Coordinates of C-alpha atoms and ligand atoms in Angstrom, one line a residue:
M1 CA 63.0 -19.2 12.5
A2 CA 61.0 -21.8 10.8
S3 CA 62.2 -23.3 7.5
V4 CA 60.9 -21.7 4.3
P5 CA 58.3 -23.9 2.5
A6 CA 59.4 -26.0 -0.4
A7 CA 57.1 -24.2 -2.8
S8 CA 59.8 -21.6 -2.8
S9 CA 62.3 -23.8 -4.8
G10 CA 63.7 -22.3 -7.9
Y11 CA 64.9 -19.1 -6.4
D12 CA 66.4 -18.0 -3.1
R13 CA 63.2 -17.2 -1.4
L14 CA 64.7 -16.7 2.1
S15 CA 67.1 -14.0 0.8
E16 CA 64.2 -12.2 -0.9
L17 CA 62.0 -12.4 2.2
K18 CA 64.9 -11.0 4.3
A19 CA 65.6 -8.2 1.9
F20 CA 61.9 -7.2 1.8
D21 CA 61.7 -7.4 5.6
A22 CA 64.8 -5.3 6.1
T23 CA 63.3 -2.4 4.2
K24 CA 60.8 -2.0 7.1
A25 CA 58.6 -0.2 4.6
G26 CA 56.2 -3.0 3.8
V27 CA 54.2 -3.5 0.6
K28 CA 53.5 0.2 0.7
G29 CA 57.2 0.8 0.2
L30 CA 57.3 -1.4 -2.9
V31 CA 54.3 0.5 -4.4
D32 CA 55.9 3.8 -3.5
A33 CA 59.1 2.6 -5.3
G34 CA 57.0 2.1 -8.4
V35 CA 56.9 -1.7 -8.8
T36 CA 54.8 -2.7 -11.8
T37 CA 55.0 -6.4 -11.2
V38 CA 54.3 -8.6 -8.2
P39 CA 57.6 -10.0 -6.8
R40 CA 57.8 -13.8 -6.5
I41 CA 57.6 -14.0 -2.7
F42 CA 54.0 -12.7 -3.0
Q43 CA 52.8 -14.9 -5.8
D44 CA 50.1 -17.3 -4.9
P45 CA 48.2 -19.8 -7.2
A46 CA 45.0 -19.2 -5.2
A47 CA 44.9 -15.7 -6.6
A48 CA 44.7 -16.9 -10.2
A49 CA 41.8 -19.2 -9.3
A50 CA 40.0 -16.4 -7.5
A51 CA 40.5 -14.0 -10.5
A52 CA 39.1 -16.7 -12.9
Q53 CA 35.9 -17.0 -10.8
P54 CA 33.0 -14.9 -11.9
S55 CA 32.4 -12.0 -9.6
S56 CA 30.7 -13.7 -6.7
N57 CA 27.0 -12.9 -6.1
H58 CA 26.1 -11.7 -2.6
H59 CA 22.6 -13.1 -3.0
D60 CA 21.2 -16.6 -2.9
V61 CA 18.7 -17.9 -5.4
A62 CA 15.8 -16.4 -3.4
G63 CA 17.5 -13.0 -3.7
S64 CA 18.2 -12.6 0.0
C65 CA 21.7 -11.4 1.1
R66 CA 24.0 -14.2 2.1
V67 CA 25.5 -12.1 4.8
P68 CA 22.6 -11.0 7.0
V69 CA 22.4 -7.3 8.1
I70 CA 21.1 -7.3 11.6
D71 CA 19.5 -4.1 13.1
L72 CA 20.5 -4.0 16.7
A73 CA 17.5 -1.8 17.5
A74 CA 15.2 -4.8 16.9
G75 CA 13.5 -6.5 19.9
R76 CA 15.4 -8.9 22.1
A77 CA 13.8 -12.2 21.1
D78 CA 14.0 -11.3 17.5
L79 CA 17.7 -10.4 17.8
V80 CA 18.6 -13.5 19.6
A81 CA 17.0 -15.5 16.8
Q82 CA 18.7 -13.6 14.1
V83 CA 22.1 -13.8 15.7
K84 CA 21.7 -17.5 16.5
S85 CA 20.7 -18.3 12.9
A86 CA 23.7 -16.4 11.5
A87 CA 26.2 -17.8 14.0
E88 CA 25.0 -21.4 13.3
T89 CA 25.1 -21.1 9.5
V90 CA 27.3 -18.5 7.6
G91 CA 29.2 -17.4 10.7
F92 CA 29.2 -13.8 9.4
F93 CA 26.7 -11.0 9.8
Q94 CA 26.8 -7.2 9.6
V95 CA 25.3 -5.0 12.2
I96 CA 23.7 -1.5 12.0
N97 CA 22.5 0.7 14.9
H98 CA 25.5 -0.7 16.7
G99 CA 26.2 2.3 18.8
V100 CA 29.5 3.3 17.2
P101 CA 28.9 6.8 15.8
S102 CA 29.6 7.1 12.1
N103 CA 32.1 9.9 12.5
L104 CA 34.2 7.5 14.7
L105 CA 34.1 4.9 11.9
T106 CA 35.4 7.4 9.4
E107 CA 38.0 8.7 11.8
M108 CA 39.2 5.2 12.7
L109 CA 39.7 4.3 9.1
A110 CA 41.4 7.6 8.3
S111 CA 43.8 7.2 11.3
V112 CA 45.0 3.8 10.1
K113 CA 45.4 5.1 6.6
S114 CA 47.5 8.1 7.9
F115 CA 49.7 5.7 9.9
H116 CA 50.5 3.7 6.8
E117 CA 50.9 6.7 4.6
Q118 CA 53.5 8.3 6.7
P119 CA 57.1 8.4 5.4
A120 CA 58.9 5.1 5.9
E121 CA 61.2 6.7 8.5
A122 CA 58.2 7.4 10.8
K123 CA 56.9 3.9 10.6
A124 CA 60.2 2.0 10.9
P125 CA 60.6 2.4 14.7
Y126 CA 57.4 0.4 15.1
Y127 CA 58.4 -2.4 12.8
S128 CA 59.0 -5.5 14.7
R129 CA 58.5 -9.3 14.7
D130 CA 58.4 -9.6 18.5
R131 CA 55.2 -10.9 19.9
E132 CA 53.1 -9.6 22.7
P133 CA 53.4 -9.2 25.6
A134 CA 57.0 -8.0 24.8
R135 CA 55.7 -5.7 22.1
R136 CA 52.1 -4.5 22.4
V137 CA 52.2 -2.1 19.4
R138 CA 53.9 -3.3 16.2
Y139 CA 53.8 -2.6 12.5
Q140 CA 54.5 -5.5 10.2
S141 CA 54.1 -6.7 6.7
N142 CA 52.8 -10.3 7.0
F143 CA 53.0 -11.6 10.6
D144 CA 53.8 -15.0 9.0
L145 CA 56.3 -13.8 6.4
Y146 CA 58.8 -16.6 7.0
T147 CA 56.3 -19.4 7.4
S148 CA 53.5 -19.0 4.9
P149 CA 53.7 -20.4 1.4
A150 CA 53.0 -16.9 -0.1
A151 CA 53.3 -13.4 1.3
N152 CA 50.2 -11.2 1.2
W153 CA 49.8 -7.8 -0.4
R154 CA 49.1 -6.2 2.9
D155 CA 50.8 -4.2 5.8
S156 CA 49.3 -4.2 9.3
L157 CA 49.5 -2.2 12.5
F158 CA 48.8 -4.4 15.6
M159 CA 47.8 -2.9 18.9
V160 CA 46.8 -4.7 22.1
M161 CA 44.5 -2.5 24.1
T162 CA 46.3 -2.8 27.4
Q163 CA 49.1 -0.4 26.5
P164 CA 49.3 3.1 27.8
V165 CA 48.0 5.5 25.2
N166 CA 51.3 7.1 24.6
E167 CA 52.6 3.9 23.1
V168 CA 50.0 4.2 20.3
P169 CA 51.4 5.8 17.2
P170 CA 50.5 9.5 17.0
P171 CA 48.1 9.2 14.0
C172 CA 45.8 6.8 16.0
R173 CA 46.2 8.2 19.5
A174 CA 43.2 10.5 19.4
V175 CA 40.6 8.1 18.0
L176 CA 41.7 4.6 19.1
P177 CA 40.7 4.7 22.8
E178 CA 37.2 6.0 22.0
Y179 CA 36.7 3.6 19.1
T180 CA 37.8 0.6 21.1
A181 CA 35.7 1.6 24.1
R182 CA 32.6 1.7 21.8
V183 CA 33.5 -1.6 20.1
R184 CA 34.0 -3.3 23.5
R185 CA 30.5 -2.2 24.5
L186 CA 29.2 -3.6 21.2
G187 CA 31.1 -6.8 21.9
A188 CA 29.4 -7.1 25.3
T189 CA 26.0 -6.7 23.5
L190 CA 26.9 -9.4 21.0
L191 CA 28.3 -11.8 23.5
G192 CA 25.0 -11.4 25.5
L193 CA 23.0 -12.3 22.4
L194 CA 25.3 -15.2 21.6
S195 CA 25.1 -16.5 25.2
E196 CA 21.3 -16.5 25.0
A197 CA 21.5 -18.1 21.6
M198 CA 23.4 -21.0 23.3
G199 CA 20.7 -21.3 25.9
L200 CA 22.9 -19.7 28.6
H201 CA 22.4 -16.7 30.8
P202 CA 23.2 -13.4 29.0
G203 CA 26.4 -12.7 31.0
F204 CA 27.9 -16.1 30.4
L205 CA 30.4 -15.5 27.6
E206 CA 31.4 -12.1 28.9
H207 CA 31.7 -12.8 32.6
D208 CA 31.8 -16.5 33.3
A209 CA 33.9 -17.4 30.2
G210 CA 35.8 -14.1 30.3
C211 CA 35.6 -13.6 26.5
L212 CA 35.8 -9.8 27.1
D213 CA 38.2 -8.7 29.7
D214 CA 41.0 -6.3 28.6
G215 CA 41.8 -8.6 25.7
L216 CA 41.0 -6.5 22.7
S217 CA 43.5 -6.8 19.9
V218 CA 43.3 -4.4 17.0
A219 CA 44.7 -4.9 13.5
G220 CA 44.8 -1.8 11.2
H221 CA 45.3 -3.3 7.8
Y222 CA 46.4 -1.4 4.7
Y223 CA 46.1 -3.1 1.3
P224 CA 48.1 -1.0 -1.3
P225 CA 46.8 -1.0 -4.9
C226 CA 48.2 -4.0 -6.6
P227 CA 49.7 -3.9 -10.2
E228 CA 48.8 -7.6 -10.9
P229 CA 46.0 -8.6 -8.5
H230 CA 45.5 -12.0 -10.3
L231 CA 49.0 -13.0 -8.9
T232 CA 48.6 -12.4 -5.2
M233 CA 46.2 -12.3 -2.3
G234 CA 45.4 -9.4 0.1
T235 CA 44.8 -12.0 2.9
T236 CA 45.1 -15.7 2.5
R237 CA 42.1 -17.8 3.5
H238 CA 41.9 -18.3 7.3
S239 CA 39.6 -18.2 10.3
D240 CA 40.2 -15.9 13.2
P241 CA 42.0 -16.8 16.5
S242 CA 39.3 -14.9 18.5
F243 CA 36.0 -15.5 20.2
L244 CA 34.5 -12.8 18.0
T245 CA 35.8 -10.4 15.5
V246 CA 34.3 -7.0 14.7
L247 CA 35.6 -5.7 11.4
L248 CA 35.4 -2.2 10.0
Q249 CA 36.0 -2.1 6.2
D250 CA 36.1 0.9 3.8
D251 CA 34.1 0.9 0.5
I252 CA 36.7 -0.8 -1.7
G253 CA 35.5 -4.4 -1.3
G254 CA 37.4 -7.7 -1.7
L255 CA 36.5 -9.5 1.5
Q256 CA 35.0 -12.9 0.8
M257 CA 33.8 -15.8 3.0
L258 CA 33.4 -19.5 2.3
V259 CA 29.9 -20.7 2.1
N260 CA 28.8 -24.3 1.8
D261 CA 26.8 -25.0 -1.3
E262 CA 23.3 -26.4 -0.9
D263 CA 23.9 -29.1 -3.5
G264 CA 24.4 -31.8 -0.9
R265 CA 27.8 -32.6 -2.3
G266 CA 29.8 -30.8 0.3
S267 CA 31.2 -28.2 -2.2
S268 CA 31.7 -24.6 -1.2
S269 CA 32.0 -21.2 -2.9
W270 CA 33.5 -17.8 -2.1
V271 CA 30.9 -15.1 -1.5
D272 CA 31.5 -11.4 -1.1
V273 CA 31.0 -9.7 2.2
P274 CA 30.1 -6.4 0.6
P275 CA 30.8 -3.0 2.1
V276 CA 27.6 -1.6 3.7
P277 CA 28.0 2.0 4.6
G278 CA 27.9 2.6 8.4
A279 CA 27.8 -1.2 9.2
L280 CA 30.3 -3.3 11.1
V281 CA 31.0 -6.9 10.0
V282 CA 30.9 -9.5 12.8
N283 CA 32.3 -13.0 12.5
I284 CA 32.5 -15.9 14.9
G285 CA 36.1 -16.9 15.7
D286 CA 37.8 -20.3 16.5
F287 CA 37.5 -20.0 20.2
L288 CA 33.7 -19.6 20.1
Q289 CA 33.4 -22.6 17.7
L290 CA 35.4 -24.6 20.3
V291 CA 33.5 -23.4 23.3
S292 CA 30.1 -23.9 21.5
N293 CA 31.2 -27.4 20.5
D294 CA 30.7 -26.7 16.8
R295 CA 27.3 -25.1 17.3
F296 CA 28.7 -21.7 16.1
K297 CA 30.8 -21.6 12.9
S298 CA 34.2 -20.0 12.6
V299 CA 34.1 -19.5 8.9
E300 CA 37.1 -19.1 6.6
H301 CA 37.5 -15.8 4.8
R302 CA 40.0 -14.0 2.7
V303 CA 40.7 -10.7 1.0
L304 CA 41.4 -10.4 -2.7
A305 CA 44.2 -8.0 -3.8
T306 CA 42.9 -5.2 -6.0
A307 CA 44.1 -2.6 -8.4
A308 CA 41.7 -0.1 -6.8
G309 CA 42.6 1.2 -3.4
P310 CA 44.4 1.4 -1.1
R311 CA 41.9 -0.6 0.9
V312 CA 41.8 0.0 4.7
S313 CA 40.2 -2.2 7.3
V314 CA 40.3 -2.4 11.1
A315 CA 39.8 -5.8 12.8
C316 CA 39.0 -6.0 16.5
F317 CA 39.6 -9.4 17.9
F318 CA 38.1 -10.4 21.2
R319 CA 40.1 -12.8 23.2
T320 CA 41.2 -12.8 26.8
T321 CA 44.7 -11.8 27.9
D322 CA 44.4 -14.1 30.9
G323 CA 46.8 -16.9 29.8
S324 CA 45.8 -19.2 32.6
K325 CA 42.2 -19.4 31.6
V326 CA 41.3 -22.8 30.2
Y327 CA 38.7 -23.1 27.5
R328 CA 36.7 -26.3 26.8
P329 CA 33.5 -27.1 24.9
I330 CA 30.3 -26.5 26.8
V331 CA 28.3 -29.7 26.4
N332 CA 24.8 -30.7 27.3
S333 CA 25.4 -33.6 29.7
L334 CA 21.7 -34.4 29.8
E335 CA 21.8 -35.3 26.2
D336 CA 25.1 -37.1 26.5
E337 CA 26.8 -34.7 24.2
R338 CA 30.5 -35.4 23.8
P339 CA 33.1 -32.6 23.7
R340 CA 34.6 -32.4 20.2
Y341 CA 37.7 -30.5 21.2
R342 CA 40.3 -30.8 23.9
S343 CA 40.7 -27.9 26.3
T344 CA 43.2 -25.1 25.6
T345 CA 44.3 -21.6 26.6
V346 CA 44.6 -18.5 24.5
P347 CA 48.4 -18.4 24.5
E348 CA 48.6 -22.0 23.5
F349 CA 46.1 -21.6 20.6
V350 CA 47.4 -18.2 19.4
G351 CA 51.0 -19.5 19.7
Y352 CA 50.1 -22.5 17.5
Y353 CA 48.3 -20.1 15.0
M354 CA 51.3 -17.7 14.8
D355 CA 53.8 -20.6 14.4
K356 CA 51.8 -22.1 11.5
G357 CA 50.8 -18.8 9.8
L358 CA 48.2 -18.6 7.1
D359 CA 48.9 -21.8 5.3
G360 CA 45.3 -22.4 4.2
R361 CA 44.7 -25.0 7.0
S362 CA 42.3 -24.7 9.9
K363 CA 44.1 -24.3 13.2
L364 CA 41.1 -25.5 15.1
E365 CA 41.4 -29.0 13.6
H366 CA 44.6 -29.5 15.6
F367 CA 42.5 -29.3 18.8
R368 CA 39.7 -31.6 17.6
L369 CA 39.3 -34.9 19.4
S370 CA 38.9 -38.0 17.3
D371 CA 35.4 -39.4 16.8
D372 CA 36.2 -42.7 18.5
P373 CA 34.6 -43.0 22.0
Ligands
LIG1 C1 41.6 -10.4 9.7 C2 40.8 -10.3 8.5 C3 39.8 -8.9 6.8 C4 39.9 -7.5 6.2 O1 42.3 -9.4 10.1 O2 41.6 -11.5 10.3 O3 40.2 -11.3 8.1 O4 39.0 -7.1 5.5 N1 40.7 -9.1 7.9 O5 41.0 -6.9 6.3
LIG2 NI1 40.1 -12.7 9.6

């Protein structure tokens, strides 16, 4: 187990982390027990800074939404242009007419909520810190509990979609297979559009690069109401270890992404990714930024803790389970474009990501080649 960060000095952080972990009841367990303050292991100075910020506007000066909402029923050429523009700039967009029926969205959120709201005894058998492939279904509070500087006000149920359905916890068993089948189909559509946006044939990312084999990982997050939301984060800032992430969020809000300001000074601001009824949020992940050689942006995002709630979200991460597959930047050799990253595999990248945890630093930078020729 990695050493506990120095930020913890002044109290026995490791003992408190272990005591919390041993409950196997997560943050939900603390809230059920009636905590009225945020325990020290969850306290994060970034939360105070976020709380001090005026509520972020979702609109730029021209009044258009920062996070584009793309109607997948639009014509092909138009769609490719919209997806390209979003992927190259904000890295986030929302989609409507995405082919996942709205009752399935509602049921998926409800099933994750029911899992987390079961009695602690029902959830405890799923509680584990083992990683896949040893453990394809696991319930945890904070995958990086022992490595991150501050724990998050969040519990999660992780599922890798290669397991037999009887391994899926009962509350999710009925809806998960159908939901993920639909999201896979949506993923194929999106990867087709992104391939074309890169000037490649539509099947490139799905078939040639293998961004969409059986590698769909699902995280069902539960953010309990927080008594002191200015002291802790729902999810620390990070970018995703995926090609693409499709996120379903409920109507509570709190998701924010980092946007570069247009003041030419290189500063950036946090902007809300607002709940849009019936829509799914799509963001570019680290692998796609690597493969596209920085053309597409894997943008940092975070979730604020909130007194409202619980908040529920379901993140579907697209990444291959084929550990031998090597990924490297696709470069235009005619233009003498140089690769900006070294090649890597999914297990290498995800292993590094898990080991480091959400420490506020980009994991992609570790794979970046220096600028020197
Ligand atoms: C994630 C994530 C956001 C949310 O799981 O990587 O960013 O709204 N989730 O839960
Ligand atoms: Ni994320």
